[in-house]
Amino acid sequence: MFCLSIVLAGSGFLIGDGGQAGQVAGSASPPAYRLEAGDQIEIRFFYNPELNEKVDIRPDGKISMPLVGQVQAAGETVESLTSRLTSLYKPILKQAELTVQVRSFVGRKFIVGGDVQRPGVFPLIGSQTVLGAIMEAGGLKSTSKRDRVILVRRSAAGTPETIEISLKRQGTKLPGQALMEIQPYDMVLVDESGVAKANRFVEQNITKMLPVVLTTGFTYLFGGTVIR
């Protein structure tokens, strides 16, 4: 049996006592992408091209590099892995200057849940908007509450933040937030008419998606809580 504790008001989700999701600045810089098992990366050495490698990160999160052996890559940013590799090669090479580039991603995905036609996990290919994400999930239902779509996003600190979005047109135009770009691991939750509390709505939908979030990298939604 799962023991689930979701971090909500006051210690994770920015949802106030009034049930409204706290506004997170849409212009805030997204957190740096963290490498995952299955991603392909290329390591190039400026002065030692014979050591250049193009490798897939293994299921255990490691890569095998010449001269230094096994190196943990999953969970690192490109910048932190570059720094780590540089420090490993400095005692070996005269000029340990290198770059790390991501050649293919496997971890770029997002969830659409709540009152949509086909809730689920979708790959994030290129750019995508909140409205586009909902359309990819089959669109809204007749019971969908268009003035409350909740976007759950991983902050730079690795904790969940929320943005409450309205899809109601303002004259002939959609609200600007409907065209906000989706980031990897975003969760778009479409409210159903009659659901009173934003807190309860978010909690119900994350609980419903539990098998998905445990297997697809969305564990930040639990605020570091151990699930057993």
JSON list of C-alpha atoms in Angstrom, two decimals:
[
{"chain": "A", "resi": 1, "resn": "MET", "atom": "CA", "xyz": [0.00, 0.00, 0.00]},
{"chain": "A", "resi": 2, "resn": "PHE", "atom": "CA", "xyz": [1.25, 3.49, -0.87]},
{"chain": "A", "resi": 3, "resn": "CYS", "atom": "CA", "xyz": [1.78, 5.99, 1.89]},
{"chain": "A", "resi": 4, "resn": "LEU", "atom": "CA", "xyz": [1.53, 9.37, 0.19]},
{"chain": "A", "resi": 5, "resn": "SER", "atom": "CA", "xyz": [2.15, 12.80, 1.63]},
{"chain": "A", "resi": 6, "resn": "ILE", "atom": "CA", "xyz": [1.83, 15.66, -0.82]},
{"chain": "A", "resi": 7, "resn": "VAL", "atom": "CA", "xyz": [3.36, 18.96, 0.18]},
{"chain": "A", "resi": 8, "resn": "LEU", "atom": "CA", "xyz": [0.72, 21.65, -0.17]},
{"chain": "A", "resi": 9, "resn": "ALA", "atom": "CA", "xyz": [0.05, 25.03, 1.41]},
{"chain": "A", "resi": 10, "resn": "GLY", "atom": "CA", "xyz": [2.90, 26.49, 3.41]},
{"chain": "A", "resi": 11, "resn": "SER", "atom": "CA", "xyz": [5.56, 23.97, 2.47]},
{"chain": "A", "resi": 12, "resn": "GLY", "atom": "CA", "xyz": [5.67, 23.26, -1.22]},
{"chain": "A", "resi": 13, "resn": "PHE", "atom": "CA", "xyz": [2.74, 24.18, -3.45]},
{"chain": "A", "resi": 14, "resn": "LEU", "atom": "CA", "xyz": [2.16, 27.90, -3.46]},
{"chain": "A", "resi": 15, "resn": "ILE", "atom": "CA", "xyz": [-1.56, 27.65, -2.72]},
{"chain": "A", "resi": 16, "resn": "GLY", "atom": "CA", "xyz": [-3.08, 30.06, -0.23]},
{"chain": "A", "resi": 17, "resn": "ASP", "atom": "CA", "xyz": [-5.80, 29.50, 2.35]},
{"chain": "A", "resi": 18, "resn": "GLY", "atom": "CA", "xyz": [-8.36, 30.93, 0.00]},
{"chain": "A", "resi": 19, "resn": "GLY", "atom": "CA", "xyz": [-7.86, 28.05, -2.41]},
{"chain": "A", "resi": 20, "resn": "GLN", "atom": "CA", "xyz": [-6.24, 30.13, -5.12]},
{"chain": "A", "resi": 21, "resn": "ALA", "atom": "CA", "xyz": [-2.97, 29.03, -6.61]},
{"chain": "A", "resi": 22, "resn": "GLY", "atom": "CA", "xyz": [-0.16, 31.48, -6.00]},
{"chain": "A", "resi": 23, "resn": "GLN", "atom": "CA", "xyz": [1.05, 33.31, -9.08]},
{"chain": "A", "resi": 24, "resn": "VAL", "atom": "CA", "xyz": [4.54, 32.45, -10.24]},
{"chain": "A", "resi": 25, "resn": "ALA", "atom": "CA", "xyz": [6.19, 34.89, -12.57]},
{"chain": "A", "resi": 26, "resn": "GLY", "atom": "CA", "xyz": [5.95, 33.56, -16.10]},
{"chain": "A", "resi": 27, "resn": "SER", "atom": "CA", "xyz": [9.22, 35.20, -17.03]},
{"chain": "A", "resi": 28, "resn": "ALA", "atom": "CA", "xyz": [11.23, 33.34, -14.39]},
{"chain": "A", "resi": 29, "resn": "SER", "atom": "CA", "xyz": [14.13, 31.38, -15.81]},
{"chain": "A", "resi": 30, "resn": "PRO", "atom": "CA", "xyz": [13.41, 27.64, -16.05]},
{"chain": "A", "resi": 31, "resn": "PRO", "atom": "CA", "xyz": [15.62, 25.37, -13.96]},
{"chain": "A", "resi": 32, "resn": "ALA", "atom": "CA", "xyz": [18.61, 23.92, -15.79]},
{"chain": "A", "resi": 33, "resn": "TYR", "atom": "CA", "xyz": [17.88, 20.58, -17.44]},
{"chain": "A", "resi": 34, "resn": "ARG", "atom": "CA", "xyz": [19.18, 17.62, -15.46]},
{"chain": "A", "resi": 35, "resn": "LEU", "atom": "CA", "xyz": [20.48, 14.67, -17.43]},
{"chain": "A", "resi": 36, "resn": "GLU", "atom": "CA", "xyz": [18.61, 11.38, -17.27]},
{"chain": "A", "resi": 37, "resn": "ALA", "atom": "CA", "xyz": [19.27, 7.74, -18.07]},
{"chain": "A", "resi": 38, "resn": "GLY", "atom": "CA", "xyz": [18.87, 7.27, -21.82]},
{"chain": "A", "resi": 39, "resn": "ASP", "atom": "CA", "xyz": [20.00, 10.77, -22.78]},
{"chain": "A", "resi": 40, "resn": "GLN", "atom": "CA", "xyz": [22.82, 10.81, -25.32]},
{"chain": "A", "resi": 41, "resn": "ILE", "atom": "CA", "xyz": [25.67, 13.20, -24.64]},
{"chain": "A", "resi": 42, "resn": "GLU", "atom": "CA", "xyz": [28.83, 14.10, -26.51]},
{"chain": "A", "resi": 43, "resn": "ILE", "atom": "CA", "xyz": [32.06, 14.96, -24.69]},
{"chain": "A", "resi": 44, "resn": "ARG", "atom": "CA", "xyz": [34.67, 16.76, -26.77]},
{"chain": "A", "resi": 45, "resn": "PHE", "atom": "CA", "xyz": [38.23, 17.54, -25.67]},
{"chain": "A", "resi": 46, "resn": "PHE", "atom": "CA", "xyz": [39.86, 20.67, -27.13]},
{"chain": "A", "resi": 47, "resn": "TYR", "atom": "CA", "xyz": [43.42, 19.35, -26.96]},
{"chain": "A", "resi": 48, "resn": "ASN", "atom": "CA", "xyz": [42.85, 15.59, -26.86]},
{"chain": "A", "resi": 49, "resn": "PRO", "atom": "CA", "xyz": [40.34, 14.75, -29.61]},
{"chain": "A", "resi": 50, "resn": "GLU", "atom": "CA", "xyz": [41.27, 11.07, -29.37]},
{"chain": "A", "resi": 51, "resn": "LEU", "atom": "CA", "xyz": [39.30, 11.02, -26.10]},
{"chain": "A", "resi": 52, "resn": "ASN", "atom": "CA", "xyz": [36.11, 12.41, -27.64]},
{"chain": "A", "resi": 53, "resn": "GLU", "atom": "CA", "xyz": [33.09, 10.29, -26.78]},
{"chain": "A", "resi": 54, "resn": "LYS", "atom": "CA", "xyz": [29.42, 10.13, -27.74]},
{"chain": "A", "resi": 55, "resn": "VAL", "atom": "CA", "xyz": [27.68, 8.03, -25.09]},
{"chain": "A", "resi": 56, "resn": "ASP", "atom": "CA", "xyz": [24.24, 7.08, -23.84]},
{"chain": "A", "resi": 57, "resn": "ILE", "atom": "CA", "xyz": [23.67, 7.45, -20.11]},
{"chain": "A", "resi": 58, "resn": "ARG", "atom": "CA", "xyz": [23.10, 3.94, -18.78]},
{"chain": "A", "resi": 59, "resn": "PRO", "atom": "CA", "xyz": [20.09, 2.86, -16.68]},
{"chain": "A", "resi": 60, "resn": "ASP", "atom": "CA", "xyz": [22.30, 3.13, -13.57]},
{"chain": "A", "resi": 61, "resn": "GLY", "atom": "CA", "xyz": [22.89, 6.80, -14.43]},
{"chain": "A", "resi": 62, "resn": "LYS", "atom": "CA", "xyz": [26.57, 6.41, -15.28]},
{"chain": "A", "resi": 63, "resn": "ILE", "atom": "CA", "xyz": [28.79, 6.78, -18.34]},
{"chain": "A", "resi": 64, "resn": "SER", "atom": "CA", "xyz": [32.13, 5.13, -19.03]},
{"chain": "A", "resi": 65, "resn": "MET", "atom": "CA", "xyz": [34.94, 7.50, -19.94]},
{"chain": "A", "resi": 66, "resn": "PRO", "atom": "CA", "xyz": [38.49, 6.68, -21.12]},
{"chain": "A", "resi": 67, "resn": "LEU", "atom": "CA", "xyz": [41.20, 6.96, -18.45]},
{"chain": "A", "resi": 68, "resn": "VAL", "atom": "CA", "xyz": [38.80, 7.83, -15.60]},
{"chain": "A", "resi": 69, "resn": "GLY", "atom": "CA", "xyz": [36.25, 5.00, -15.81]},
{"chain": "A", "resi": 70, "resn": "GLN", "atom": "CA", "xyz": [32.69, 5.25, -14.47]},
{"chain": "A", "resi": 71, "resn": "VAL", "atom": "CA", "xyz": [31.22, 8.72, -13.94]},
{"chain": "A", "resi": 72, "resn": "GLN", "atom": "CA", "xyz": [27.78, 9.59, -12.58]},
{"chain": "A", "resi": 73, "resn": "ALA", "atom": "CA", "xyz": [25.91, 11.65, -15.19]},
{"chain": "A", "resi": 74, "resn": "ALA", "atom": "CA", "xyz": [22.19, 11.32, -14.44]},
{"chain": "A", "resi": 75, "resn": "GLY", "atom": "CA", "xyz": [21.01, 14.09, -12.16]},
{"chain": "A", "resi": 76, "resn": "GLU", "atom": "CA", "xyz": [23.79, 16.44, -13.27]},
{"chain": "A", "resi": 77, "resn": "THR", "atom": "CA", "xyz": [23.34, 19.55, -15.37]},
{"chain": "A", "resi": 78, "resn": "VAL", "atom": "CA", "xyz": [25.54, 20.03, -18.42]},
{"chain": "A", "resi": 79, "resn": "GLU", "atom": "CA", "xyz": [27.51, 22.63, -16.46]},
{"chain": "A", "resi": 80, "resn": "SER", "atom": "CA", "xyz": [28.02, 20.45, -13.38]},
{"chain": "A", "resi": 81, "resn": "LEU", "atom": "CA", "xyz": [29.01, 17.40, -15.45]},
{"chain": "A", "resi": 82, "resn": "THR", "atom": "CA", "xyz": [31.49, 19.50, -17.42]},
{"chain": "A", "resi": 83, "resn": "SER", "atom": "CA", "xyz": [33.02, 20.70, -14.15]},
{"chain": "A", "resi": 84, "resn": "ARG", "atom": "CA", "xyz": [33.13, 17.17, -12.74]},
{"chain": "A", "resi": 85, "resn": "LEU", "atom": "CA", "xyz": [34.81, 15.69, -15.83]},
{"chain": "A", "resi": 86, "resn": "THR", "atom": "CA", "xyz": [37.30, 18.55, -15.97]},
{"chain": "A", "resi": 87, "resn": "SER", "atom": "CA", "xyz": [38.33, 17.92, -12.36]},
{"chain": "A", "resi": 88, "resn": "LEU", "atom": "CA", "xyz": [38.74, 14.19, -13.07]},
{"chain": "A", "resi": 89, "resn": "TYR", "atom": "CA", "xyz": [40.95, 14.77, -16.11]},
{"chain": "A", "resi": 90, "resn": "LYS", "atom": "CA", "xyz": [43.09, 17.58, -14.68]},
{"chain": "A", "resi": 91, "resn": "PRO", "atom": "CA", "xyz": [45.54, 15.22, -12.92]},
{"chain": "A", "resi": 92, "resn": "ILE", "atom": "CA", "xyz": [45.87, 13.20, -16.15]},
{"chain": "A", "resi": 93, "resn": "LEU", "atom": "CA", "xyz": [45.94, 15.71, -19.01]},
{"chain": "A", "resi": 94, "resn": "LYS", "atom": "CA", "xyz": [48.10, 18.79, -19.46]},
{"chain": "A", "resi": 95, "resn": "GLN", "atom": "CA", "xyz": [45.13, 20.80, -20.69]},
{"chain": "A", "resi": 96, "resn": "ALA", "atom": "CA", "xyz": [41.88, 19.29, -19.51]},
{"chain": "A", "resi": 97, "resn": "GLU", "atom": "CA", "xyz": [39.50, 21.53, -21.43]},
{"chain": "A", "resi": 98, "resn": "LEU", "atom": "CA", "xyz": [36.29, 19.91, -22.61]},
{"chain": "A", "resi": 99, "resn": "THR", "atom": "CA", "xyz": [32.66, 20.51, -23.47]},
{"chain": "A", "resi": 100, "resn": "VAL", "atom": "CA", "xyz": [29.54, 18.46, -22.86]},
{"chain": "A", "resi": 101, "resn": "GLN", "atom": "CA", "xyz": [26.59, 18.64, -25.24]},
{"chain": "A", "resi": 102, "resn": "VAL", "atom": "CA", "xyz": [23.25, 16.84, -25.10]},
{"chain": "A", "resi": 103, "resn": "ARG", "atom": "CA", "xyz": [22.55, 15.17, -28.44]},
{"chain": "A", "resi": 104, "resn": "SER", "atom": "CA", "xyz": [19.19, 13.59, -27.61]},
{"chain": "A", "resi": 105, "resn": "PHE", "atom": "CA", "xyz": [16.77, 13.80, -24.71]},
{"chain": "A", "resi": 106, "resn": "VAL", "atom": "CA", "xyz": [14.52, 11.09, -23.34]},
{"chain": "A", "resi": 107, "resn": "GLY", "atom": "CA", "xyz": [13.33, 12.97, -20.28]},
{"chain": "A", "resi": 108, "resn": "ARG", "atom": "CA", "xyz": [11.50, 15.87, -21.94]},
{"chain": "A", "resi": 109, "resn": "LYS", "atom": "CA", "xyz": [7.88, 15.18, -21.11]},
{"chain": "A", "resi": 110, "resn": "PHE", "atom": "CA", "xyz": [4.83, 16.71, -19.46]},
{"chain": "A", "resi": 111, "resn": "ILE", "atom": "CA", "xyz": [1.55, 15.54, -17.92]},
{"chain": "A", "resi": 112, "resn": "VAL", "atom": "CA", "xyz": [-1.96, 16.69, -18.72]},
{"chain": "A", "resi": 113, "resn": "GLY", "atom": "CA", "xyz": [-4.60, 15.59, -16.21]},
{"chain": "A", "resi": 114, "resn": "GLY", "atom": "CA", "xyz": [-7.99, 16.48, -14.82]},
{"chain": "A", "resi": 115, "resn": "ASP", "atom": "CA", "xyz": [-11.03, 17.17, -17.00]},
{"chain": "A", "resi": 116, "resn": "VAL", "atom": "CA", "xyz": [-9.58, 16.48, -20.46]},
{"chain": "A", "resi": 117, "resn": "GLN", "atom": "CA", "xyz": [-10.40, 13.85, -23.07]},
{"chain": "A", "resi": 118, "resn": "ARG", "atom": "CA", "xyz": [-7.16, 11.83, -22.88]},
{"chain": "A", "resi": 119, "resn": "PRO", "atom": "CA", "xyz": [-5.14, 12.55, -19.71]},
{"chain": "A", "resi": 120, "resn": "GLY", "atom": "CA", "xyz": [-1.61, 11.17, -19.70]},
{"chain": "A", "resi": 121, "resn": "VAL", "atom": "CA", "xyz": [2.10, 11.76, -20.25]},
{"chain": "A", "resi": 122, "resn": "PHE", "atom": "CA", "xyz": [3.25, 13.37, -23.50]},
{"chain": "A", "resi": 123, "resn": "PRO", "atom": "CA", "xyz": [6.72, 13.95, -25.01]},
{"chain": "A", "resi": 124, "resn": "LEU", "atom": "CA", "xyz": [7.84, 17.56, -25.16]},
{"chain": "A", "resi": 125, "resn": "ILE", "atom": "CA", "xyz": [9.12, 17.97, -28.70]},
{"chain": "A", "resi": 126, "resn": "GLY", "atom": "CA", "xyz": [10.19, 21.47, -29.61]},
{"chain": "A", "resi": 127, "resn": "SER", "atom": "CA", "xyz": [8.09, 24.22, -28.05]},
{"chain": "A", "resi": 128, "resn": "GLN", "atom": "CA", "xyz": [4.59, 23.73, -26.67]},
{"chain": "A", "resi": 129, "resn": "THR", "atom": "CA", "xyz": [2.08, 26.03, -24.97]},
{"chain": "A", "resi": 130, "resn": "VAL", "atom": "CA", "xyz": [-0.39, 25.33, -22.17]},
{"chain": "A", "resi": 131, "resn": "LEU", "atom": "CA", "xyz": [-3.25, 25.47, -24.68]},
{"chain": "A", "resi": 132, "resn": "GLY", "atom": "CA", "xyz": [-1.36, 23.22, -27.10]},
{"chain": "A", "resi": 133, "resn": "ALA", "atom": "CA", "xyz": [-0.71, 20.72, -24.30]},
{"chain": "A", "resi": 134, "resn": "ILE", "atom": "CA", "xyz": [-4.43, 20.54, -23.55]},
{"chain": "A", "resi": 135, "resn": "MET", "atom": "CA", "xyz": [-5.21, 20.04, -27.24]},
{"chain": "A", "resi": 136, "resn": "GLU", "atom": "CA", "xyz": [-2.66, 17.22, -27.37]},
{"chain": "A", "resi": 137, "resn": "ALA", "atom": "CA", "xyz": [-4.66, 15.57, -24.59]},
{"chain": "A", "resi": 138, "resn": "GLY", "atom": "CA", "xyz": [-7.78, 15.70, -26.76]},
{"chain": "A", "resi": 139, "resn": "GLY", "atom": "CA", "xyz": [-9.03, 19.06, -25.59]},
{"chain": "A", "resi": 140, "resn": "LEU", "atom": "CA", "xyz": [-11.48, 20.12, -22.91]},
{"chain": "A", "resi": 141, "resn": "LYS", "atom": "CA", "xyz": [-14.66, 18.32, -21.93]},
{"chain": "A", "resi": 142, "resn": "SER", "atom": "CA", "xyz": [-18.07, 20.00, -21.73]},
{"chain": "A", "resi": 143, "resn": "THR", "atom": "CA", "xyz": [-17.70, 19.93, -17.94]},
{"chain": "A", "resi": 144, "resn": "SER", "atom": "CA", "xyz": [-14.27, 21.60, -17.90]},
{"chain": "A", "resi": 145, "resn": "LYS", "atom": "CA", "xyz": [-13.88, 24.77, -15.88]},
{"chain": "A", "resi": 146, "resn": "ARG", "atom": "CA", "xyz": [-12.21, 27.06, -18.40]},
{"chain": "A", "resi": 147, "resn": "ASP", "atom": "CA", "xyz": [-11.31, 29.73, -15.89]},
{"chain": "A", "resi": 148, "resn": "ARG", "atom": "CA", "xyz": [-9.17, 27.45, -13.70]},
{"chain": "A", "resi": 149, "resn": "VAL", "atom": "CA", "xyz": [-6.36, 25.46, -15.25]},
{"chain": "A", "resi": 150, "resn": "ILE", "atom": "CA", "xyz": [-3.54, 24.81, -12.80]},
{"chain": "A", "resi": 151, "resn": "LEU", "atom": "CA", "xyz": [0.04, 24.48, -14.02]},
{"chain": "A", "resi": 152, "resn": "VAL", "atom": "CA", "xyz": [2.33, 22.66, -11.58]},
{"chain": "A", "resi": 153, "resn": "ARG", "atom": "CA", "xyz": [5.97, 23.38, -12.30]},
{"chain": "A", "resi": 154, "resn": "ARG", "atom": "CA", "xyz": [9.29, 22.35, -10.78]},
{"chain": "A", "resi": 155, "resn": "SER", "atom": "CA", "xyz": [11.12, 25.38, -9.42]},
{"chain": "A", "resi": 156, "resn": "ALA", "atom": "CA", "xyz": [14.88, 25.94, -9.57]},
{"chain": "A", "resi": 157, "resn": "ALA", "atom": "CA", "xyz": [15.00, 24.60, -6.00]},
{"chain": "A", "resi": 158, "resn": "GLY", "atom": "CA", "xyz": [13.32, 21.37, -7.12]},
{"chain": "A", "resi": 159, "resn": "THR", "atom": "CA", "xyz": [10.05, 22.06, -5.32]},
{"chain": "A", "resi": 160, "resn": "PRO", "atom": "CA", "xyz": [6.60, 22.35, -6.93]},
{"chain": "A", "resi": 161, "resn": "GLU", "atom": "CA", "xyz": [5.09, 25.75, -7.72]},
{"chain": "A", "resi": 162, "resn": "THR", "atom": "CA", "xyz": [1.68, 26.47, -9.21]},
{"chain": "A", "resi": 163, "resn": "ILE", "atom": "CA", "xyz": [0.26, 28.97, -11.67]},
{"chain": "A", "resi": 164, "resn": "GLU", "atom": "CA", "xyz": [-3.50, 29.38, -12.04]},
{"chain": "A", "resi": 165, "resn": "ILE", "atom": "CA", "xyz": [-4.52, 30.04, -15.65]},
{"chain": "A", "resi": 166, "resn": "SER", "atom": "CA", "xyz": [-7.80, 31.03, -17.28]},
{"chain": "A", "resi": 167, "resn": "LEU", "atom": "CA", "xyz": [-8.65, 29.88, -20.81]},
{"chain": "A", "resi": 168, "resn": "LYS", "atom": "CA", "xyz": [-11.64, 32.23, -21.08]},
{"chain": "A", "resi": 169, "resn": "ARG", "atom": "CA", "xyz": [-11.34, 34.60, -24.00]},
{"chain": "A", "resi": 170, "resn": "GLN", "atom": "CA", "xyz": [-11.02, 38.29, -23.33]},
{"chain": "A", "resi": 171, "resn": "GLY", "atom": "CA", "xyz": [-13.00, 39.64, -26.26]},
{"chain": "A", "resi": 172, "resn": "THR", "atom": "CA", "xyz": [-11.45, 37.95, -29.29]},
{"chain": "A", "resi": 173, "resn": "LYS", "atom": "CA", "xyz": [-8.17, 37.12, -27.60]},
{"chain": "A", "resi": 174, "resn": "LEU", "atom": "CA", "xyz": [-7.01, 34.33, -25.30]},
{"chain": "A", "resi": 175, "resn": "PRO", "atom": "CA", "xyz": [-5.31, 35.31, -22.03]},
{"chain": "A", "resi": 176, "resn": "GLY", "atom": "CA", "xyz": [-1.54, 35.50, -22.43]},
{"chain": "A", "resi": 177, "resn": "GLN", "atom": "CA", "xyz": [-0.99, 32.72, -19.88]},
{"chain": "A", "resi": 178, "resn": "ALA", "atom": "CA", "xyz": [-2.79, 30.25, -22.17]},
{"chain": "A", "resi": 179, "resn": "LEU", "atom": "CA", "xyz": [0.16, 30.68, -24.54]},
{"chain": "A", "resi": 180, "resn": "MET", "atom": "CA", "xyz": [2.77, 30.23, -21.80]},
{"chain": "A", "resi": 181, "resn": "GLU", "atom": "CA", "xyz": [5.43, 27.76, -22.89]},
{"chain": "A", "resi": 182, "resn": "ILE", "atom": "CA", "xyz": [5.48, 24.33, -21.29]},
{"chain": "A", "resi": 183, "resn": "GLN", "atom": "CA", "xyz": [8.71, 23.26, -19.58]},
{"chain": "A", "resi": 184, "resn": "PRO", "atom": "CA", "xyz": [9.91, 19.68, -19.05]},
{"chain": "A", "resi": 185, "resn": "TYR", "atom": "CA", "xyz": [8.03, 18.00, -16.18]},
{"chain": "A", "resi": 186, "resn": "ASP", "atom": "CA", "xyz": [5.20, 20.52, -16.13]},
{"chain": "A", "resi": 187, "resn": "MET", "atom": "CA", "xyz": [1.83, 19.15, -15.05]},
{"chain": "A", "resi": 188, "resn": "VAL", "atom": "CA", "xyz": [-1.27, 20.81, -16.55]},
{"chain": "A", "resi": 189, "resn": "LEU", "atom": "CA", "xyz": [-4.42, 20.11, -14.54]},
{"chain": "A", "resi": 190, "resn": "VAL", "atom": "CA", "xyz": [-7.80, 21.14, -15.97]},
{"chain": "A", "resi": 191, "resn": "ASP", "atom": "CA", "xyz": [-10.39, 21.74, -13.26]},
{"chain": "A", "resi": 192, "resn": "GLU", "atom": "CA", "xyz": [-13.91, 20.33, -13.41]},
{"chain": "A", "resi": 193, "resn": "SER", "atom": "CA", "xyz": [-16.91, 22.53, -12.68]},
{"chain": "A", "resi": 194, "resn": "GLY", "atom": "CA", "xyz": [-18.02, 22.10, -9.09]},
{"chain": "A", "resi": 195, "resn": "VAL", "atom": "CA", "xyz": [-14.57, 21.42, -7.60]},
{"chain": "A", "resi": 196, "resn": "ALA", "atom": "CA", "xyz": [-14.36, 24.06, -4.88]},
{"chain": "A", "resi": 197, "resn": "LYS", "atom": "CA", "xyz": [-10.83, 24.00, -3.50]},
{"chain": "A", "resi": 198, "resn": "ALA", "atom": "CA", "xyz": [-7.69, 24.29, -5.62]},
{"chain": "A", "resi": 199, "resn": "ASN", "atom": "CA", "xyz": [-5.72, 22.43, -2.94]},
{"chain": "A", "resi": 200, "resn": "ARG", "atom": "CA", "xyz": [-8.06, 19.45, -3.03]},
{"chain": "A", "resi": 201, "resn": "PHE", "atom": "CA", "xyz": [-8.20, 19.47, -6.83]},
{"chain": "A", "resi": 202, "resn": "VAL", "atom": "CA", "xyz": [-4.40, 19.34, -7.20]},
{"chain": "A", "resi": 203, "resn": "GLU", "atom": "CA", "xyz": [-4.06, 16.67, -4.52]},
{"chain": "A", "resi": 204, "resn": "GLN", "atom": "CA", "xyz": [-6.75, 14.45, -6.08]},
{"chain": "A", "resi": 205, "resn": "ASN", "atom": "CA", "xyz": [-5.19, 14.62, -9.52]},
{"chain": "A", "resi": 206, "resn": "ILE", "atom": "CA", "xyz": [-1.63, 13.94, -8.39]},
{"chain": "A", "resi": 207, "resn": "THR", "atom": "CA", "xyz": [-2.89, 10.97, -6.37]},
{"chain": "A", "resi": 208, "resn": "LYS", "atom": "CA", "xyz": [-4.77, 9.72, -9.43]},
{"chain": "A", "resi": 209, "resn": "MET", "atom": "CA", "xyz": [-1.60, 10.00, -11.53]},
{"chain": "A", "resi": 210, "resn": "LEU", "atom": "CA", "xyz": [0.55, 8.27, -8.86]},
{"chain": "A", "resi": 211, "resn": "PRO", "atom": "CA", "xyz": [1.72, 5.32, -11.03]},
{"chain": "A", "resi": 212, "resn": "VAL", "atom": "CA", "xyz": [2.73, 7.78, -13.75]},
{"chain": "A", "resi": 213, "resn": "VAL", "atom": "CA", "xyz": [4.67, 10.22, -11.59]},
{"chain": "A", "resi": 214, "resn": "LEU", "atom": "CA", "xyz": [6.61, 7.41, -9.93]},
{"chain": "A", "resi": 215, "resn": "THR", "atom": "CA", "xyz": [7.92, 6.07, -13.24]},
{"chain": "A", "resi": 216, "resn": "THR", "atom": "CA", "xyz": [8.43, 9.19, -15.33]},
{"chain": "A", "resi": 217, "resn": "GLY", "atom": "CA", "xyz": [10.54, 11.57, -13.27]},
{"chain": "A", "resi": 218, "resn": "PHE", "atom": "CA", "xyz": [7.81, 13.72, -11.72]},
{"chain": "A", "resi": 219, "resn": "THR", "atom": "CA", "xyz": [8.76, 12.74, -8.15]},
{"chain": "A", "resi": 220, "resn": "TYR", "atom": "CA", "xyz": [9.43, 16.41, -7.31]},
{"chain": "A", "resi": 221, "resn": "LEU", "atom": "CA", "xyz": [5.65, 16.68, -6.91]},
{"chain": "A", "resi": 222, "resn": "PHE", "atom": "CA", "xyz": [5.99, 14.91, -3.58]},
{"chain": "A", "resi": 223, "resn": "GLY", "atom": "CA", "xyz": [8.42, 17.44, -2.15]},
{"chain": "A", "resi": 224, "resn": "GLY", "atom": "CA", "xyz": [11.03, 14.78, -1.39]},
{"chain": "A", "resi": 225, "resn": "THR", "atom": "CA", "xyz": [8.60, 12.72, 0.67]},
{"chain": "A", "resi": 226, "resn": "VAL", "atom": "CA", "xyz": [9.38, 9.00, 0.79]},
{"chain": "A", "resi": 227, "resn": "ILE", "atom": "CA", "xyz": [6.66, 6.91, -0.81]},
{"chain": "A", "resi": 228, "resn": "ARG", "atom": "CA", "xyz": [6.42, 3.33, 0.39]}
]
